[in-house]
Every structure is written in structure tokens, then in C-alpha cells.
XYZ file of C-alpha atoms in Angstrom:
297
model
C 0.000 0.000 0.000
C -1.205 2.607 0.037
C -3.924 2.405 -2.614
C -3.367 4.318 -5.887
C 0.101 5.303 -4.701
C 2.517 3.426 -6.961
C 2.473 -0.074 -5.461
C 2.991 -1.762 -8.833
C 5.884 0.582 -9.595
C 7.581 -0.386 -6.348
C 6.991 -4.074 -7.116
C 8.410 -3.711 -10.636
C 11.499 -1.892 -9.377
C 12.270 -4.530 -6.770
C 11.484 -7.450 -9.062
C 14.137 -6.255 -11.492
C 16.880 -6.627 -8.893
C 18.809 -9.891 -9.436
C 18.326 -10.989 -5.806
C 14.711 -9.878 -5.299
C 11.422 -11.302 -6.547
C 8.331 -9.174 -5.960
C 4.874 -10.043 -7.197
C 2.455 -9.387 -8.746
C 4.184 -7.796 -11.712
C 2.791 -7.340 -15.179
C 1.264 -9.175 -16.902
C -1.040 -10.611 -14.228
C -1.612 -14.175 -15.460
C -1.895 -17.469 -13.641
C 0.727 -20.173 -13.928
C -0.721 -21.573 -17.166
C -1.581 -18.196 -18.656
C -5.348 -18.618 -18.456
C -6.589 -15.600 -16.517
C -5.604 -12.455 -14.693
C -4.592 -12.951 -11.074
C -3.197 -9.712 -9.736
C -2.864 -9.285 -5.982
C -3.164 -12.300 -3.706
C -4.919 -10.499 -0.808
C -3.653 -13.236 1.499
C -3.481 -11.383 4.814
C -6.618 -9.260 4.471
C -8.662 -12.309 3.371
C -7.329 -14.559 6.119
C -8.001 -11.766 8.618
C -11.632 -11.796 7.454
C -12.088 -15.156 9.161
C -12.016 -13.814 12.711
C -11.934 -10.068 12.279
C -14.409 -9.057 9.561
C -14.428 -5.289 9.541
C -15.154 -2.979 6.641
C -12.936 -0.340 8.232
C -9.882 -2.568 7.748
C -10.827 -3.684 4.244
C -10.861 -7.370 5.015
C -12.240 -9.703 2.369
C -14.625 -12.616 3.004
C -12.809 -15.802 3.978
C -14.940 -17.573 1.353
C -13.037 -15.688 -1.364
C -10.321 -18.307 -0.984
C -12.734 -20.839 -2.531
C -13.028 -19.095 -5.870
C -10.318 -16.447 -6.178
C -6.532 -16.139 -6.279
C -6.154 -19.132 -8.628
C -7.827 -21.231 -5.897
C -4.393 -21.678 -4.337
C -5.996 -21.905 -0.875
C -9.375 -23.417 -1.810
C -8.740 -26.903 -0.429
C -7.798 -25.454 2.978
C -11.073 -23.585 3.529
C -13.054 -26.651 4.776
C -10.559 -27.083 7.627
C -12.050 -23.983 9.263
C -14.425 -26.141 11.298
C -12.179 -29.142 11.904
C -8.940 -27.747 13.345
C -7.957 -25.065 15.839
C -7.386 -21.499 14.701
C -3.656 -21.821 15.369
C -3.489 -24.943 13.232
C -5.556 -23.340 10.484
C -3.282 -20.318 10.432
C -0.268 -22.645 10.320
C -1.718 -24.461 7.305
C -2.462 -21.246 5.436
C 0.931 -19.800 6.286
C 2.655 -22.912 4.952
C 0.656 -22.777 1.724
C 1.330 -19.058 1.281
C 5.050 -19.650 1.858
C 5.017 -22.360 -0.809
C 3.275 -19.978 -3.204
C 5.844 -17.269 -2.477
C 8.685 -19.720 -3.076
C 7.283 -20.497 -6.518
C 7.310 -16.782 -7.261
C 10.842 -16.497 -5.868
C 12.392 -18.816 -8.444
C 16.145 -18.714 -8.017
C 16.254 -15.321 -6.318
C 17.350 -14.798 -2.710
C 14.266 -13.090 -1.267
C 10.634 -12.665 -2.269
C 7.878 -10.214 -1.410
C 4.241 -9.599 -2.279
C 2.406 -6.320 -2.794
C -1.234 -5.723 -1.874
C -2.428 -2.235 -0.973
C -4.857 -3.316 1.773
C -2.036 -4.833 3.849
C -1.443 -1.443 5.480
C -4.497 -2.265 7.630
C -3.065 -5.603 8.814
C 0.536 -4.934 9.789
C 0.270 -6.471 13.269
C -1.511 -9.527 11.872
C 1.282 -9.950 9.326
C 3.805 -9.827 12.168
C 1.894 -12.508 14.069
C 2.288 -14.896 11.128
C 5.750 -13.796 9.983
C 7.614 -12.189 12.916
C 10.306 -9.785 11.805
C 9.266 -9.675 8.166
C 10.382 -6.487 6.429
C 7.751 -4.113 5.062
C 7.749 -1.225 2.625
C 4.943 1.325 2.270
C 4.524 4.009 -0.387
C 2.538 7.185 0.296
C 1.230 9.748 -2.178
C -0.303 13.219 -2.197
C -3.960 12.593 -1.229
C -5.195 14.848 -4.028
C -3.411 12.812 -6.708
C -4.765 9.646 -5.097
C -8.305 10.996 -5.373
C -7.823 11.825 -9.056
C -6.327 8.395 -9.720
C -9.252 6.705 -7.934
C -11.721 8.796 -9.929
C -10.277 7.619 -13.234
C -10.056 4.053 -11.962
C -13.782 4.111 -11.188
C -14.544 5.568 -14.632
C -12.463 2.846 -16.273
C -14.358 0.137 -14.416
C -17.741 1.688 -15.188
C -18.464 2.280 -11.500
C -18.732 6.042 -11.884
C -20.594 8.113 -14.454
C -19.722 11.690 -13.480
C -16.714 12.790 -15.496
C -15.843 15.564 -13.042
C -14.633 15.125 -9.475
C -17.317 16.348 -7.129
C -16.666 17.532 -3.605
C -18.729 14.619 -2.297
C -16.660 12.078 -4.231
C -13.319 13.586 -3.214
C -14.095 13.921 0.492
C -15.831 10.540 0.521
C -12.702 8.749 -0.703
C -10.587 10.822 1.652
C -12.659 9.871 4.719
C -13.349 6.273 3.716
C -9.897 5.236 2.549
C -7.075 7.772 2.668
C -7.397 8.917 6.280
C -7.985 5.348 7.582
C -4.844 4.213 5.707
C -2.780 6.881 7.426
C -4.316 6.116 10.808
C -3.560 2.413 10.396
C 0.045 3.131 9.482
C 0.496 5.574 12.359
C -0.907 3.020 14.825
C 1.748 0.481 13.837
C 4.731 0.392 16.184
C 7.015 -1.937 14.268
C 9.734 -1.010 11.775
C 8.658 -0.167 8.248
C 10.391 1.553 5.337
C 8.199 4.374 4.032
C 8.708 6.492 0.942
C 6.556 8.796 -1.152
C 5.541 8.648 -4.790
C 6.815 12.185 -5.181
C 10.294 11.347 -3.878
C 10.410 8.192 -5.982
C 9.480 10.230 -9.056
C 12.065 12.940 -8.353
C 14.995 10.532 -7.858
C 13.963 6.994 -8.720
C 17.426 5.485 -8.502
C 18.179 6.878 -5.035
C 14.833 5.819 -3.586
C 15.106 2.372 -5.212
C 18.565 1.967 -3.714
C 17.125 2.843 -0.307
C 14.555 0.064 -0.593
C 17.179 -2.469 -1.672
C 19.489 -1.570 1.204
C 16.592 -1.791 3.656
C 16.018 -5.343 2.409
C 19.633 -6.200 3.142
C 20.846 -6.515 -0.436
C 23.521 -4.617 -2.333
C 23.031 -2.724 -5.565
C 25.392 -1.288 -8.185
C 24.817 1.644 -10.515
C 24.401 -0.828 -13.374
C 21.735 -2.789 -11.519
C 19.966 0.428 -10.498
C 19.854 1.599 -14.111
C 18.360 -1.742 -15.118
C 15.747 -1.572 -12.360
C 14.704 1.961 -13.289
C 14.539 1.199 -17.016
C 12.567 -2.042 -16.723
C 10.102 -0.515 -14.256
C 9.644 2.650 -16.317
C 6.169 3.959 -17.097
C 6.648 3.254 -20.795
C 7.609 -0.380 -20.268
C 4.911 -1.000 -17.658
C 2.186 0.418 -19.903
C 3.469 -1.640 -22.821
C 3.134 -4.822 -20.775
C -0.256 -3.751 -19.512
C -1.634 -3.225 -23.024
C 0.463 -5.848 -24.830
C 1.442 -3.103 -27.242
C 3.524 0.028 -27.385
C 4.041 1.821 -24.125
C 3.065 5.389 -23.320
C 5.155 8.314 -22.210
C 4.370 9.739 -18.782
C 1.516 12.209 -19.106
C -0.303 10.273 -21.821
C -3.752 9.001 -20.835
C -5.295 5.624 -21.689
C -8.837 5.261 -20.387
C -8.638 1.448 -20.596
C -5.476 1.055 -18.547
C -5.061 0.849 -14.803
C -1.974 3.010 -15.216
C -2.923 6.653 -15.598
C -0.338 9.327 -16.330
C 2.265 8.824 -13.647
C 2.469 12.598 -13.197
C 3.069 14.280 -9.839
C 0.647 17.137 -9.195
C -1.824 16.148 -11.904
C -4.592 16.928 -9.405
C -4.295 20.608 -10.326
C -6.039 19.811 -13.628
C -9.077 18.315 -11.905
C -9.491 19.635 -8.360
C -10.262 23.319 -7.653
C -8.031 25.110 -5.173
C -10.693 25.498 -2.460
C -11.418 21.769 -2.450
C -7.693 21.044 -2.534
C -7.213 23.128 0.625
C -10.088 21.311 2.341
C -8.540 17.945 1.464
C -5.138 18.973 2.806
C -6.658 20.423 5.979
C -8.575 17.248 6.781
C -5.675 14.857 6.312
C -2.808 17.078 7.473
C -2.681 16.051 11.148
C -2.467 12.290 10.671
C -0.303 12.582 7.561
C 2.245 14.724 9.373
C 2.250 12.260 12.273
C 3.025 9.402 9.867
C 5.797 11.367 8.152
C 7.369 12.251 11.500
C 7.000 8.816 13.110
C 8.556 6.911 10.230
C 11.027 9.602 9.198
C 9.666 9.739 5.679
C 11.601 11.692 3.066
C 8.693 13.418 1.354
C 10.371 14.790 -1.755
C 9.595 18.028 -3.606
C 6.320 19.939 -3.356
C 5.243 18.065 -0.237
C 4.263 19.372 3.162
């Protein structure tokens, strides 16, 4: 996480390091190329078994029966036959096996799902000491990105961003994300989309070092190039990639432009958004010593 903040970019950067596997990366297909898979939603679906709560964006435990390539489907019936500790052990073992398949011959492996920011303590209970990375983004750009994502999926008809829509997403998702992150007392490496955009190589190197691996200038150049907006959009569309700033209404990747909100959100609404999220956002930035990058407060 966080949502609409560059999670797939982070995954693509890390996955192009010779020692690091990070999934999902484009294209999102299953192991035999039959359908799109995308994020695994392991922790927030497993958490739905005992802690169903819309505020933490858990998913129904029954999703394991039909989704995520049915990797966990055969384990679902054990819910009523074994203890919770044993059930968690079984799911953890299966998830570890799945991660190892994604790892291949690389040294370490990680998985990216935006909703995991709400389940950091639960993740620690299953994998003590596991390293975590979280990317933050200007809330206004997140709102614009979410708006276009809803248009793309046909879940929104209004082509403009209304005050109700903007503040609704802010209150329902963005502020809760920040509150969840601030409540976490474990170590986590946080960066911003803006800082990653301004100096991709330096921020990518910081993530690699946090994960305990080394990186050369040659490897960094490869990571940045292979995870570039143009290459990611080419893989997404199975065609030619786009330059940053070019729009494709059918793609989950928008423009990749910092500050694009200025083209869609009026200044008064922008100030209201910043005012409402400022307190918790500043607490997160201070607590986790986040380098915010240019044009951030």
C-alpha cells in the first residue's frame, strides 16, 4: 500500500533486482496463462475469518474458494475441523510455498497488496520480523487516480470530481490508511511517490538496502529502465508503451504525473482535502522519518 500510490511501480522496481522477486508484476496471469490474477490479498482475506471489519478492508474468507487461482481453496473446509492456530499454520505454509514459486532462483521474495497497510500487526503474528515497505502519495493525486479508476471500471458516471466524491474517498480510505500506518509500532520503510518520481534510482537503492541486499549503478539503471512507465504500460496493453503524461482510459496506469490533481481539483477543495488529512499525515511522516520529496508538506 497505500492504494493508488505506486504499489505496482515499487513491485516492478524490486522485481528487477537480481536478488529480489516481488509479485504481482505485469502481466497478471496465472501459472498456465489462463486468466488475470493480480494481488493475492492473502493477509486481508485470512483476517476476514475472525476479524471481519469494513474499516480494515478485510475480504470474506470464502473468497479463498473461488479467487486467487484457488491456491488456498482446499484449505477452507478445515475452518471447522482444526484449531485457529493450526488453520493459520496451514495457510501460512501454503502461502510460503506460493511465495517460493514466485521467488524462483532469487534470494528473497515479497508480495504487494495495498490493503495490507491495515493488517501490519496480523502480518507480524504470522511472519515475525518480516520487512515491510509502504509508499505514500499526495492525497489529491490519489483521489484523481481513484476517480479515473472508477470511470475505467464503469463504476462512476460523473466525469468531473465532485466535492462529495473527493471527500468521501478521503474519509473512507485515505485517512484510515494513514491512521492504520500511524498506529503500527514496528519497523517499516516508508517512501513517497513524489520522492520516488524525483529521484527513482536513489529511492530504489534505499529500498534495496533496507532489504539487506547490495546494488550497483548498473543494476539500479536496469531496475529503473525495466520498471519505467513506458515499459509497464506496454506490458499492460500488450502493445507500445506510453510516455508519462499520456492518458489511456482502458489502462489501470494513468499518467504517472506528480501534481496532476491541479487539472481536476479546484483550489478550495484542494485546501479542504489537505486540511482534513494534514494532522495524521504529518504524524506518519514524523513517526517513520519519511523523506517526502519536492512539493510536499
